[in-house]
Short mmCIF file of C-alpha atoms in Angstrom, two decimals:
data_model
loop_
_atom_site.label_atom_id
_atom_site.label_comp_id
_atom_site.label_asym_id
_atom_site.label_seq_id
_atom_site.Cartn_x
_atom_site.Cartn_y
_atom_site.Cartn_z
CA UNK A 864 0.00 0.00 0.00
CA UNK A 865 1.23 3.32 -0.32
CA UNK A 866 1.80 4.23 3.26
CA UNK A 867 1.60 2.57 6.97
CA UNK A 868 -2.18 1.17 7.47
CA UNK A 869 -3.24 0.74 11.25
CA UNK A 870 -6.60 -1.14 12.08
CA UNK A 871 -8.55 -0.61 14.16
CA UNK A 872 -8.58 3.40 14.52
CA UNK A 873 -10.04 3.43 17.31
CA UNK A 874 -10.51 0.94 20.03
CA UNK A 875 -13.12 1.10 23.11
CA UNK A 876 -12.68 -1.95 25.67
CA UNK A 877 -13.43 -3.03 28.94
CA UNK A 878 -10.45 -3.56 31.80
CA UNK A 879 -9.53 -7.18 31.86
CA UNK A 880 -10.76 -7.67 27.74
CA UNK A 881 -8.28 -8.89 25.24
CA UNK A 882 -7.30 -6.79 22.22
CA UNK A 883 -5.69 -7.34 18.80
CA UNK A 884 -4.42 -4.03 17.26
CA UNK A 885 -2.77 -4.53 13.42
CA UNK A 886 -0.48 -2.92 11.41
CA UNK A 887 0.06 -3.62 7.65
CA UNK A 888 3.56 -2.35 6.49
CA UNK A 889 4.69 -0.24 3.42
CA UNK A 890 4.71 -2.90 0.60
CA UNK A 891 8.36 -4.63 0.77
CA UNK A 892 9.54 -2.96 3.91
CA UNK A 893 11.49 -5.85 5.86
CA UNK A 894 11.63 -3.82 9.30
CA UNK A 895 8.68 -3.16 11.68
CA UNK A 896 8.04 -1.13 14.69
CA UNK A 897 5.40 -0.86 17.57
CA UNK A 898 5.42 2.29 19.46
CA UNK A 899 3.33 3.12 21.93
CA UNK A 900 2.59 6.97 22.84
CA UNK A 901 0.47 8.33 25.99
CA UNK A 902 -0.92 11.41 26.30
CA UNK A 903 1.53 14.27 26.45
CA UNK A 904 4.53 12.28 25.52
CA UNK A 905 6.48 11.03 22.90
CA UNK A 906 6.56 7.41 21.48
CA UNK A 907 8.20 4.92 23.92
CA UNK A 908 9.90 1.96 21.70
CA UNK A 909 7.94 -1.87 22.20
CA UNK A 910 9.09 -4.23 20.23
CA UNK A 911 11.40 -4.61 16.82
CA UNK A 912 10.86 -7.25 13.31
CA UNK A 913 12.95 -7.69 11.42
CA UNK A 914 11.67 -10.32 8.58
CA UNK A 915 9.66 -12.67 10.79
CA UNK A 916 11.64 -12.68 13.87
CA UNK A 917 11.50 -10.27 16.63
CA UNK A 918 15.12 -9.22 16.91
CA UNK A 919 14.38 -6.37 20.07
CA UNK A 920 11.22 -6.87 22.29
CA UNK A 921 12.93 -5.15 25.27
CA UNK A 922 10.23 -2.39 25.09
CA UNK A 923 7.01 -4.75 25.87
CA UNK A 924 6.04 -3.44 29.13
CA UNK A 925 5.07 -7.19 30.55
CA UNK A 926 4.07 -10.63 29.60
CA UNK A 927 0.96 -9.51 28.74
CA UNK A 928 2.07 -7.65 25.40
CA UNK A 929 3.00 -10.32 22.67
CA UNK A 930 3.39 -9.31 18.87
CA UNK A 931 3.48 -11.42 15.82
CA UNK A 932 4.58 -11.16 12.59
CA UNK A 933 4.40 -14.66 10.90
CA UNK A 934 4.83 -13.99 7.45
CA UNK A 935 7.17 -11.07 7.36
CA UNK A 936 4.51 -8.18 6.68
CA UNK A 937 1.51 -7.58 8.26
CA UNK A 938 2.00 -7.75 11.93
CA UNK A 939 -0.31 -8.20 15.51
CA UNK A 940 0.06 -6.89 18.63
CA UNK A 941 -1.81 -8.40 21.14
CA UNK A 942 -2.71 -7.31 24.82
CA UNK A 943 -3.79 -9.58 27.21
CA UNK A 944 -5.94 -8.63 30.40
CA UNK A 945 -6.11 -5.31 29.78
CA UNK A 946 -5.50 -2.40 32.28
CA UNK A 947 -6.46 1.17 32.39
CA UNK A 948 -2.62 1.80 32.12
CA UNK A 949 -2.81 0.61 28.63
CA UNK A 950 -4.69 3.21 27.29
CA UNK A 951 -2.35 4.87 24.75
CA UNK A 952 -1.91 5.36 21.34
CA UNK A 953 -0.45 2.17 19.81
CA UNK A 954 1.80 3.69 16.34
CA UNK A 955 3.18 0.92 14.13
CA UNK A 956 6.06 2.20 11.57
CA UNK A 957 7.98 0.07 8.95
CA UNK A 958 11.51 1.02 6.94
CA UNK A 959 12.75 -0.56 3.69
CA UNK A 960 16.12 -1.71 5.33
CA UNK A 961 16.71 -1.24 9.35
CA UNK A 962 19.61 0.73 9.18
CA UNK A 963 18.31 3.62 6.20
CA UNK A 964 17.11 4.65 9.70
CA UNK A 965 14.38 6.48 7.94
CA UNK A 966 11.33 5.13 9.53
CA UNK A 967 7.57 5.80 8.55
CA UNK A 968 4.84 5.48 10.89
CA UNK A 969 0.97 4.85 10.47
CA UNK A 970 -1.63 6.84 12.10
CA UNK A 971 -1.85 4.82 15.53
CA UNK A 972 -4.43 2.91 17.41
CA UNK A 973 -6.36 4.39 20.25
CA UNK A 974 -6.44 2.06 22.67
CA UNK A 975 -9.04 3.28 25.26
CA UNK A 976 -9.74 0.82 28.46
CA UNK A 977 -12.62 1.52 30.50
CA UNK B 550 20.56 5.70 29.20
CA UNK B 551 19.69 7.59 26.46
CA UNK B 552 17.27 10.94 27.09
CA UNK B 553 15.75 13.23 24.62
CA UNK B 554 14.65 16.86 25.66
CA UNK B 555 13.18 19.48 23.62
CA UNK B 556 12.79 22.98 24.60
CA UNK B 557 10.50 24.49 24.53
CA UNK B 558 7.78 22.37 25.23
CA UNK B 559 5.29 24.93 23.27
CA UNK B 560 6.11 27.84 21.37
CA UNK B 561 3.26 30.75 19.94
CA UNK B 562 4.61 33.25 16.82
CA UNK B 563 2.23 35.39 14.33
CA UNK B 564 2.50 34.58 11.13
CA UNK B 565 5.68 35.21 8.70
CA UNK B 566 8.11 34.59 11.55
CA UNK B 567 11.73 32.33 11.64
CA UNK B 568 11.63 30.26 14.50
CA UNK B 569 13.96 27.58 16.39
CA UNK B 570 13.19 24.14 17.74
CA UNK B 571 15.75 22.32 19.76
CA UNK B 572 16.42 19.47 20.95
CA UNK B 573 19.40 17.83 23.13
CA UNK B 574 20.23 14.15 23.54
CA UNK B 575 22.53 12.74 26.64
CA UNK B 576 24.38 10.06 24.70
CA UNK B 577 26.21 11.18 21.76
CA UNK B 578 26.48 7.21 20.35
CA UNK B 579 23.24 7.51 17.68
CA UNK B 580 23.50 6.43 14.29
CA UNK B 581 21.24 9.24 13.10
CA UNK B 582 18.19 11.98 14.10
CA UNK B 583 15.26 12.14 12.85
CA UNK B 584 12.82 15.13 13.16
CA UNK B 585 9.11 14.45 12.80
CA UNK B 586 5.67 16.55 12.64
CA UNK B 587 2.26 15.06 14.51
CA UNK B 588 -0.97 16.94 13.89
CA UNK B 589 -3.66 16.22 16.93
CA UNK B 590 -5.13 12.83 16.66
CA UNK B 591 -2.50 11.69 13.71
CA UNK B 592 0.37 9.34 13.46
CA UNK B 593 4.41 10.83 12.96
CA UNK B 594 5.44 12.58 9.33
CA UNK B 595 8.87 12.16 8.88
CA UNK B 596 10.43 15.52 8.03
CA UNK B 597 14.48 15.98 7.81
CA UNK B 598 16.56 12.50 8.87
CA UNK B 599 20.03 13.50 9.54
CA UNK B 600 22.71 10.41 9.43
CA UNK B 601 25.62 10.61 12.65
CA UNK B 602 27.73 11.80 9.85
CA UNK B 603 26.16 14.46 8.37
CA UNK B 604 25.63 18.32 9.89
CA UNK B 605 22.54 19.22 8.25
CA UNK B 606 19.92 18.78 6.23
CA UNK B 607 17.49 21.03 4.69
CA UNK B 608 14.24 20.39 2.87
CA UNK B 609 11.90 23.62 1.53
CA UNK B 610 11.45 26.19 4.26
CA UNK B 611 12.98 23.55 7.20
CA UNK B 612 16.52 23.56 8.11
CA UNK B 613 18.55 20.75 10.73
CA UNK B 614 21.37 20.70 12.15
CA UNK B 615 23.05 18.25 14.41
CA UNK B 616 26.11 18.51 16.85
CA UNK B 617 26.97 15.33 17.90
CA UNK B 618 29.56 16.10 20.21
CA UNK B 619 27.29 18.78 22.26
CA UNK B 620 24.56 16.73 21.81
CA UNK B 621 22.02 19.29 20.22
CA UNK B 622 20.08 19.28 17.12
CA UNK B 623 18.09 23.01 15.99
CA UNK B 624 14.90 22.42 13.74
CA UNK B 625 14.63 26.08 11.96
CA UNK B 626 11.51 27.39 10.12
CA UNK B 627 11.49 29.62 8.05
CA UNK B 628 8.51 32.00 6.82
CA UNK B 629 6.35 30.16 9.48
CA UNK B 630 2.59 29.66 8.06
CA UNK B 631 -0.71 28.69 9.91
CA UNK B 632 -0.36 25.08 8.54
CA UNK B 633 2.85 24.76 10.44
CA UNK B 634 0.91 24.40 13.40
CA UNK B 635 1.55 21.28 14.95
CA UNK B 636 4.01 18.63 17.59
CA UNK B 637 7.23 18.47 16.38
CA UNK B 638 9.31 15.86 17.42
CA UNK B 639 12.90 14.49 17.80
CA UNK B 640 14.34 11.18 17.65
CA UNK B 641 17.40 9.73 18.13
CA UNK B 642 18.39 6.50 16.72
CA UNK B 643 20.42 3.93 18.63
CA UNK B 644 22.08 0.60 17.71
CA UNK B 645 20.75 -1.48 20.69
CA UNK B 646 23.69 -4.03 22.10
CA UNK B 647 21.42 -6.80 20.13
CA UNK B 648 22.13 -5.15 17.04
CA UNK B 649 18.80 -3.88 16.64
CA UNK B 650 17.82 -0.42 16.48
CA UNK B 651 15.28 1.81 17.53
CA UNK B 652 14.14 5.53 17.62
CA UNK B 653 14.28 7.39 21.26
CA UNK B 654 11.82 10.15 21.17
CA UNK B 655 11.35 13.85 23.22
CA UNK B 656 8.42 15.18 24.36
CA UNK B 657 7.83 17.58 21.40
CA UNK B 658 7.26 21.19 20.82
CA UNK B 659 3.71 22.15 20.33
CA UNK B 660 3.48 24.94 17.57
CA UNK B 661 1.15 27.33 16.69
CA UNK B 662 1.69 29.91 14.28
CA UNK B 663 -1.09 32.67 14.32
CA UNK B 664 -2.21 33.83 11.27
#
């Protein structure tokens, strides 16, 4: 596609509810990021694909944040149990090669947990 | 660890004015900086990316610079217009000891440029 697509928008849940957020790279972009941002801030680093794998998941807050990218594109992160806490702005951004450096985000998520 | 601040953290000018954004990193070991624009309720525009080697870039009206050594990167307008109006932000990128590498972001500086 011709930029970053993030589904869904927006997202309304209940504390405790699971939640799939999903991010569909720039066409042939091999690297993939998940950024979350809360209100006020800037983007805090979660996890890093590169290809399939993911090479850097030192950002995921807990063990309830998992991500998935099985076939080297479109990619899932997934939030168990959800907490108020969570409530952010989940930004997914892909690059054509990791180290162009040159990174280009979607429009983000809204995770909101009631 | 690596910290990003940007001063200031909002910044008001009338219309037709130069302005200055800056932005100061505590670790000068980044492979590059990238400067982005956010409008409310939107995801990151990538603006000016500035490799570790490199002193500046400059693309239409926007102008950045980077010290390395100091640790400080300047975001200059120029001309500033009502449609300028928005977050901008700074990131640095590191090479992680994994070998990945990921983007380390300020705050931002909220601008609004008054017509």
């Amino acid at each position: 596609g011709a930029g970053v697509s993030q589904t869904p928008s927006n997202k309304v849940t209940e504390k405790g509810k699971y939640v799939e957020l999903r991010c569909d790279p720039i066409s042939g972009h091999t690297a993939l990021y998940w950024y979350r941002q809360s209100l006020g801030q800037g983007p805090e680093f979660l996890i890093y694909f590169q290809g399939t794998g993911a090479a850097d998941d030192s950002g995921l807050p807990n063990d309830r944040f998992f991500a998935v990218r099985p076939e080297g594109s479109v990619s899932t992160l997934k939030i168990q149990r959800t907490e108020r806490g969570d409530s952010a702005v989940y930004l997914c951004a892909s690059s054509l090669i990791a180290d162009t450096g040159e990174l280009f985000f979607g429009e983000g998520s809204r995770l909101t947990v009631l | 660890k690596q910290e990003v601040t940007q001063i200031p953290a909002a910044l008001s000018v009338p219309e037709g004015e130069n302005l200055v954004l800056n932005c100061s990193f505590t670790d000068s070991a980044i492979y590059n900086l990238q400067w982005f624009r956010q409008d409310p309720g939107k995801g990151l525009t990538s603006l000016l990316l500035i490799q570790s080697s490199q002193r500046e870039q400059t693309s239409g009206r926007l102008n950045a610079s980077l010290d390395k050594s100091s640790g400080r990167s300047t975001l200059y307008i120029a001309a500033s217009q009502p449609g300028d109006s928005a977050t901008y932000l700074c990131a640095v990128g590191l090479i992680t000891q994994g070998g990945s590498e990921k983007l380390v972001f300020g705050k931002g500086t909220k601008l609004t440029v008054n017509p």
